Structure formats: structure tokens, C-alpha cells
Amino acid sequence: MSALPVDLRVRRLDPRAKLPTYGTDGAAGLDLYALEDVTLTPGRVHKVRTGIALEIPPGYEGQVRPRSGLTSRGVFVELGTVDSDYRGEVGVMMHAYERTQHSEPGFYRSSSTSSGRAKLRERG
């Protein structure tokens, strides 16, 4: 898969955490994975844990972005920024609209599938 243009270090904070991966050679960012299975309650924002920390180089920022496959099913990832000096756990802020076609009480997010996408961007 594609290599990053800069040195990005990833640290597992929990032994169950799955490290970020590129889904394809042409992927625009790294796939982030939920640490645990999650049920998203419609109308409520959930902080989905990843169990990882990123060491982003100075001069860059990390962005947590939505995945179009989730958005098309009524599940949204809020755009987030990871500063280069932040060393805590990266979270993915997710919510499901009430009109989601998935079973009640909400959308089920498996820890084995991607929950969001991380992208590095030069600050400027």
C-alpha cells in the first residue's frame, strides 16, 4: 500500500487496537478502526475510541474525515483535527440520523470495519 510522505508514528494504547491501514493503493487517507463494537443511537453524537495515538510531525496536522460509504447509509463522521503536539487517543466522532434504514435502536458499528479516515495535511 501507499507510503506516507512524512514519518507518522502510531502507538497502540490498547492491545486490542487495530493499526490504521490504507484500504487500497489509491486511498486518500488511512482507515481508522473502532476499538470496540458500538451501537450508534440516532440523534446522539458518540466518541468512538480507536485505542491508538498518532505522533504527527511538526508543521502537519491530522484530520479525521468521514467515509462516503458510511455517509450514504445515514451515518456521519464529524471532521476533526489532531494537532501535531497531541499524544492522546484519537477518537472518531460519529452519529446516525434518525432516518437511518438500520435496525433500532441505532446503527451497529463493528470494530473490524473502518469507522473514519485519517489524513495528514501540511499546516499553512
PDB file of C-alpha atoms in Angstrom:
ATOM      1  CA  MET A   1       0.000   0.000   0.000  1.00  0.00           C
ATOM      2  CA  SER A   2       0.966   3.662  -0.282  1.00  0.00           C
ATOM      3  CA  ALA A   3       3.685   5.114   1.897  1.00  0.00           C
ATOM      4  CA  LEU A   4       3.214   8.379   3.737  1.00  0.00           C
ATOM      5  CA  PRO A   5       5.271  11.348   2.503  1.00  0.00           C
ATOM      6  CA  VAL A   6       6.297  12.051   6.125  1.00  0.00           C
ATOM      7  CA  ASP A   7       7.152   9.928   9.138  1.00  0.00           C
ATOM      8  CA  LEU A   8       3.936   9.206  11.038  1.00  0.00           C
ATOM      9  CA  ARG A   9       4.339   7.175  14.198  1.00  0.00           C
ATOM     10  CA  VAL A  10       1.397   5.228  15.583  1.00  0.00           C
ATOM     11  CA  ARG A  11       1.260   3.925  19.147  1.00  0.00           C
ATOM     12  CA  ARG A  12      -1.157   1.288  20.398  1.00  0.00           C
ATOM     13  CA  LEU A  13      -2.699   2.439  23.660  1.00  0.00           C
ATOM     14  CA  ASP A  14      -4.744  -0.738  23.972  1.00  0.00           C
ATOM     15  CA  PRO A  15      -3.589  -4.207  22.859  1.00  0.00           C
ATOM     16  CA  ARG A  16      -6.939  -4.736  21.085  1.00  0.00           C
ATOM     17  CA  ALA A  17      -6.412  -1.717  18.823  1.00  0.00           C
ATOM     18  CA  LYS A  18      -6.113  -2.283  15.093  1.00  0.00           C
ATOM     19  CA  LEU A  19      -3.465  -0.100  13.467  1.00  0.00           C
ATOM     20  CA  PRO A  20      -4.573   2.266  10.671  1.00  0.00           C
ATOM     21  CA  THR A  21      -4.273   0.912   7.139  1.00  0.00           C
ATOM     22  CA  TYR A  22      -4.645   2.097   3.558  1.00  0.00           C
ATOM     23  CA  GLY A  23      -7.609   0.240   2.061  1.00  0.00           C
ATOM     24  CA  THR A  24      -6.231   0.489  -1.482  1.00  0.00           C
ATOM     25  CA  ASP A  25      -3.177   1.878  -3.273  1.00  0.00           C
ATOM     26  CA  GLY A  26      -5.214   4.921  -4.310  1.00  0.00           C
ATOM     27  CA  ALA A  27      -6.752   5.593  -0.871  1.00  0.00           C
ATOM     28  CA  ALA A  28      -6.745   9.272   0.122  1.00  0.00           C
ATOM     29  CA  GLY A  29      -6.162   8.513   3.800  1.00  0.00           C
ATOM     30  CA  LEU A  30      -5.628   5.851   6.432  1.00  0.00           C
ATOM     31  CA  ASP A  31      -8.615   3.860   7.650  1.00  0.00           C
ATOM     32  CA  LEU A  32      -9.236   4.178  11.399  1.00  0.00           C
ATOM     33  CA  TYR A  33     -10.880   1.323  13.299  1.00  0.00           C
ATOM     34  CA  ALA A  34     -13.159   1.345  16.320  1.00  0.00           C
ATOM     35  CA  LEU A  35     -11.626  -0.261  19.391  1.00  0.00           C
ATOM     36  CA  GLU A  36     -14.930  -1.837  20.389  1.00  0.00           C
ATOM     37  CA  ASP A  37     -18.240  -2.632  18.745  1.00  0.00           C
ATOM     38  CA  VAL A  38     -20.569   0.357  19.011  1.00  0.00           C
ATOM     39  CA  THR A  39     -24.292   0.951  18.617  1.00  0.00           C
ATOM     40  CA  LEU A  40     -24.978   4.496  17.473  1.00  0.00           C
ATOM     41  CA  THR A  41     -28.154   5.935  18.958  1.00  0.00           C
ATOM     42  CA  PRO A  42     -29.882   8.149  16.373  1.00  0.00           C
ATOM     43  CA  GLY A  43     -29.656  11.872  17.170  1.00  0.00           C
ATOM     44  CA  ARG A  44     -26.720  11.474  19.587  1.00  0.00           C
ATOM     45  CA  VAL A  45     -23.009  12.074  18.905  1.00  0.00           C
ATOM     46  CA  HIS A  46     -20.746   9.216  20.011  1.00  0.00           C
ATOM     47  CA  LYS A  47     -16.991   9.395  20.564  1.00  0.00           C
ATOM     48  CA  VAL A  48     -15.765   6.126  19.089  1.00  0.00           C
ATOM     49  CA  ARG A  49     -12.457   5.021  20.587  1.00  0.00           C
ATOM     50  CA  THR A  50      -9.618   3.814  18.359  1.00  0.00           C
ATOM     51  CA  GLY A  51      -7.106   2.751  21.010  1.00  0.00           C
ATOM     52  CA  ILE A  52      -4.270   4.479  19.130  1.00  0.00           C
ATOM     53  CA  ALA A  53      -2.251   7.685  19.398  1.00  0.00           C
ATOM     54  CA  LEU A  54      -0.589   9.441  16.464  1.00  0.00           C
ATOM     55  CA  GLU A  55       2.731  11.288  16.548  1.00  0.00           C
ATOM     56  CA  ILE A  56       2.250  13.840  13.804  1.00  0.00           C
ATOM     57  CA  PRO A  57       5.378  15.696  12.666  1.00  0.00           C
ATOM     58  CA  PRO A  58       5.696  19.450  13.330  1.00  0.00           C
ATOM     59  CA  GLY A  59       4.265  21.516  10.502  1.00  0.00           C
ATOM     60  CA  TYR A  60       1.477  18.998   9.855  1.00  0.00           C
ATOM     61  CA  GLU A  61      -1.980  18.332  11.236  1.00  0.00           C
ATOM     62  CA  GLY A  62      -4.029  15.172  11.241  1.00  0.00           C
ATOM     63  CA  GLN A  63      -7.589  15.253  10.003  1.00  0.00           C
ATOM     64  CA  VAL A  64     -10.270  12.738  10.904  1.00  0.00           C
ATOM     65  CA  ARG A  65     -12.672  12.629   7.984  1.00  0.00           C
ATOM     66  CA  PRO A  66     -15.916  10.920   7.020  1.00  0.00           C
ATOM     67  CA  ARG A  67     -16.115   7.826   4.840  1.00  0.00           C
ATOM     68  CA  SER A  68     -18.539   8.128   1.928  1.00  0.00           C
ATOM     69  CA  GLY A  69     -19.749   4.543   2.374  1.00  0.00           C
ATOM     70  CA  LEU A  70     -20.988   5.375   5.863  1.00  0.00           C
ATOM     71  CA  THR A  71     -22.453   8.734   4.853  1.00  0.00           C
ATOM     72  CA  SER A  72     -24.523   7.088   2.126  1.00  0.00           C
ATOM     73  CA  ARG A  73     -26.140   4.943   4.847  1.00  0.00           C
ATOM     74  CA  GLY A  74     -27.032   7.855   7.140  1.00  0.00           C
ATOM     75  CA  VAL A  75     -24.003   7.597   9.441  1.00  0.00           C
ATOM     76  CA  PHE A  76     -21.799  10.659   9.742  1.00  0.00           C
ATOM     77  CA  VAL A  77     -18.271  11.281  10.977  1.00  0.00           C
ATOM     78  CA  GLU A  78     -17.576  14.798  12.180  1.00  0.00           C
ATOM     79  CA  LEU A  79     -14.464  16.413  10.739  1.00  0.00           C
ATOM     80  CA  GLY A  80     -11.803  16.613  13.449  1.00  0.00           C
ATOM     81  CA  THR A  81      -8.275  17.938  13.789  1.00  0.00           C
ATOM     82  CA  VAL A  82      -5.377  16.200  15.523  1.00  0.00           C
ATOM     83  CA  ASP A  83      -2.661  18.711  16.421  1.00  0.00           C
ATOM     84  CA  SER A  84       0.999  17.795  15.965  1.00  0.00           C
ATOM     85  CA  ASP A  85       1.625  18.084  19.713  1.00  0.00           C
ATOM     86  CA  TYR A  86      -1.374  15.941  20.772  1.00  0.00           C
ATOM     87  CA  ARG A  87      -0.356  12.493  22.052  1.00  0.00           C
ATOM     88  CA  GLY A  88      -3.641  11.199  23.450  1.00  0.00           C
ATOM     89  CA  GLU A  89      -6.072   8.697  21.992  1.00  0.00           C
ATOM     90  CA  VAL A  90      -7.566   9.585  18.622  1.00  0.00           C
ATOM     91  CA  GLY A  91     -11.347   9.431  18.675  1.00  0.00           C
ATOM     92  CA  VAL A  92     -13.873   9.427  15.857  1.00  0.00           C
ATOM     93  CA  MET A  93     -16.997  11.492  16.487  1.00  0.00           C
ATOM     94  CA  MET A  94     -19.924   9.657  14.841  1.00  0.00           C
ATOM     95  CA  HIS A  95     -23.688   9.999  14.726  1.00  0.00           C
ATOM     96  CA  ALA A  96     -26.586   8.358  12.903  1.00  0.00           C
ATOM     97  CA  TYR A  97     -29.579  10.271  11.650  1.00  0.00           C
ATOM     98  CA  GLU A  98     -32.947   9.067  12.898  1.00  0.00           C
ATOM     99  CA  ARG A  99     -33.939   8.265   9.344  1.00  0.00           C
ATOM    100  CA  THR A 100     -31.261   5.573   9.069  1.00  0.00           C
ATOM    101  CA  GLN A 101     -32.508   2.349   7.499  1.00  0.00           C
ATOM    102  CA  HIS A 102     -30.687   0.210  10.052  1.00  0.00           C
ATOM    103  CA  SER A 103     -32.381  -1.617  12.879  1.00  0.00           C
ATOM    104  CA  GLU A 104     -33.327   0.178  16.082  1.00  0.00           C
ATOM    105  CA  PRO A 105     -32.080   1.363  18.484  1.00  0.00           C
ATOM    106  CA  GLY A 106     -29.326   2.557  16.153  1.00  0.00           C
ATOM    107  CA  PHE A 107     -26.628   1.737  13.683  1.00  0.00           C
ATOM    108  CA  TYR A 108     -24.225  -1.001  14.724  1.00  0.00           C
ATOM    109  CA  ARG A 109     -20.552  -0.287  14.022  1.00  0.00           C
ATOM    110  CA  SER A 110     -18.246  -3.277  14.114  1.00  0.00           C
ATOM    111  CA  SER A 111     -14.705  -2.897  15.393  1.00  0.00           C
ATOM    112  CA  SER A 112     -13.470  -4.896  12.391  1.00  0.00           C
ATOM    113  CA  THR A 113     -14.555  -2.282   9.819  1.00  0.00           C
ATOM    114  CA  SER A 114     -13.298   1.237   9.220  1.00  0.00           C
ATOM    115  CA  SER A 115     -15.021   3.998  11.193  1.00  0.00           C
ATOM    116  CA  GLY A 116     -13.272   7.027   9.745  1.00  0.00           C
ATOM    117  CA  ARG A 117     -10.318   8.142   7.728  1.00  0.00           C
ATOM    118  CA  ALA A 118      -7.149   9.945   8.860  1.00  0.00           C
ATOM    119  CA  LYS A 119      -5.244  12.244   6.554  1.00  0.00           C
ATOM    120  CA  LEU A 120      -2.100  14.290   7.112  1.00  0.00           C
ATOM    121  CA  ARG A 121      -2.035  17.829   5.807  1.00  0.00           C
ATOM    122  CA  GLU A 122       0.632  20.491   5.896  1.00  0.00           C
ATOM    123  CA  ARG A 123      -0.398  23.429   8.012  1.00  0.00           C
ATOM    124  CA  GLY A 124      -0.292  26.649   6.159  1.00  0.00           C
TER     125      GLY A 124
END
